[in-house]
Amino acid sequence: MNSKLLSKLGWKPGRTMLAMGRPETLMHFEPFPSAPETGPVDLLLGFAARSVDVAVLLDALLPRYARSNRLWLAYPKRSGAIRSDLSRDAGWEALVPHDLLPVTQVALDATWSALRFRYRDEIRTLTRKGA
């Protein structure tokens, strides 16, 4: 993956990263940095085409998430070719029982955006309506 995009996600050399469900549209980038097989990972990135995919990703990613690290979930942009029930504001119900809230959004490419999620108690000031 290119360094500019990795930087957007908060990754720095020497840190670990785990990506799951990487789509074909992002295969042209350099390989993602690798993560150890067990234990916490500095940056987690999961790709979900639909809201039903989010729960599956969480089952795999949350055991590897450590507070203050970065958990990103990518979803198809509405303007892209992939039809999805996910958007910045909808489709994330699977995160509610975990008390995870979106805090940052970035564009990955013309098709994919990603939201960074944090536990509610990690967020100093809640500014979202209904948070």
XYZ file of C-alpha atoms in Angstrom:
131
model
C 0.000 0.000 0.000
C 1.404 3.434 -0.704
C 3.016 5.343 2.135
C 0.697 8.365 1.810
C -2.350 6.180 2.363
C -0.719 4.317 5.246
C 0.151 7.661 6.805
C -3.521 8.741 6.568
C -4.394 5.659 8.595
C -1.774 6.513 11.227
C 0.712 3.769 10.406
C 4.440 4.448 10.820
C 7.464 2.268 9.990
C 8.132 -0.291 12.674
C 4.475 -0.648 13.631
C 2.375 -3.712 12.945
C -0.697 -3.847 10.716
C -3.374 -6.413 9.956
C -5.714 -6.002 6.970
C -8.689 -8.284 6.320
C -10.893 -8.525 3.241
C -8.688 -6.323 1.067
C -10.535 -5.734 -2.243
C -9.152 -6.122 -5.756
C -9.216 -2.338 -6.247
C -6.444 -1.966 -3.663
C -4.271 -4.861 -4.832
C -2.169 -2.564 -7.041
C -0.624 -0.929 -3.980
C 2.472 -2.325 -2.339
C 1.784 -5.146 0.123
C 0.440 -4.189 3.512
C 2.958 -4.390 6.356
C 2.542 -7.701 8.139
C 1.443 -8.417 11.692
C 2.388 -11.193 14.104
C 0.002 -14.149 14.206
C -1.145 -13.420 17.764
C -1.373 -10.505 20.148
C -2.272 -6.855 19.712
C -1.694 -5.074 16.426
C -0.967 -1.344 16.079
C -3.281 -0.803 13.108
C -6.251 -2.972 12.134
C -8.036 -2.439 8.812
C -11.064 -4.461 7.761
C -13.066 -4.140 4.550
C -16.842 -4.652 4.650
C -18.996 -4.501 1.528
C -22.242 -4.819 3.536
C -23.402 -4.347 7.098
C -23.614 -8.136 7.627
C -19.840 -8.286 7.017
C -19.135 -5.923 9.922
C -19.923 -8.455 12.670
C -17.668 -11.054 11.026
C -14.818 -8.538 10.831
C -15.296 -7.531 14.460
C -15.069 -11.150 15.607
C -11.668 -11.382 13.920
C -10.301 -7.897 14.634
C -11.418 -7.010 18.176
C -9.325 -9.704 19.903
C -6.289 -8.064 18.271
C -7.278 -4.489 19.168
C -5.578 -2.777 22.095
C -6.826 0.518 23.438
C -5.096 3.533 21.887
C -4.249 1.550 18.749
C -6.099 2.101 15.479
C -9.173 0.197 14.322
C -10.378 1.113 10.828
C -13.345 -0.350 8.970
C -13.560 0.406 5.255
C -16.802 0.499 3.286
C -17.785 1.267 -0.339
C -18.467 4.899 -1.155
C -21.975 5.679 -2.337
C -20.497 7.216 -5.497
C -18.606 3.998 -6.292
C -19.614 0.950 -8.310
C -20.181 -1.317 -5.286
C -23.724 -1.179 -3.904
C -23.815 -1.266 -0.120
C -26.038 -0.572 2.855
C -23.029 0.934 4.666
C -22.303 4.641 4.755
C -20.603 7.018 7.131
C -23.795 7.213 9.170
C -25.525 3.856 8.683
C -24.958 0.130 8.910
C -22.664 -0.009 11.944
C -25.141 -1.525 14.414
C -22.776 -4.448 15.128
C -20.440 -1.997 16.886
C -23.062 -0.772 19.377
C -22.735 -3.691 21.855
C -18.974 -3.089 21.899
C -19.438 0.636 22.679
C -17.348 1.603 19.630
C -17.921 4.973 17.966
C -16.579 6.465 14.714
C -14.046 9.248 15.234
C -12.353 9.835 11.854
C -13.087 9.220 8.176
C -10.594 8.957 5.296
C -10.885 8.181 1.586
C -8.801 5.160 0.595
C -9.413 5.427 -3.155
C -12.264 6.251 -5.562
C -14.272 3.263 -4.319
C -13.499 2.885 -0.602
C -13.668 5.094 2.491
C -12.717 4.056 6.007
C -13.911 5.000 9.477
C -11.711 4.805 12.527
C -13.520 3.495 15.602
C -12.631 3.888 19.262
C -14.213 2.772 22.491
C -16.466 5.470 23.933
C -14.276 5.822 27.037
C -11.221 6.510 24.837
C -12.852 9.625 23.370
C -12.165 12.779 25.388
C -14.950 14.894 23.918
C -18.000 13.479 22.168
C -19.174 15.842 19.439
C -21.484 13.615 17.364
C -25.203 14.104 17.825
C -26.740 11.120 19.568
C -23.351 9.824 20.749
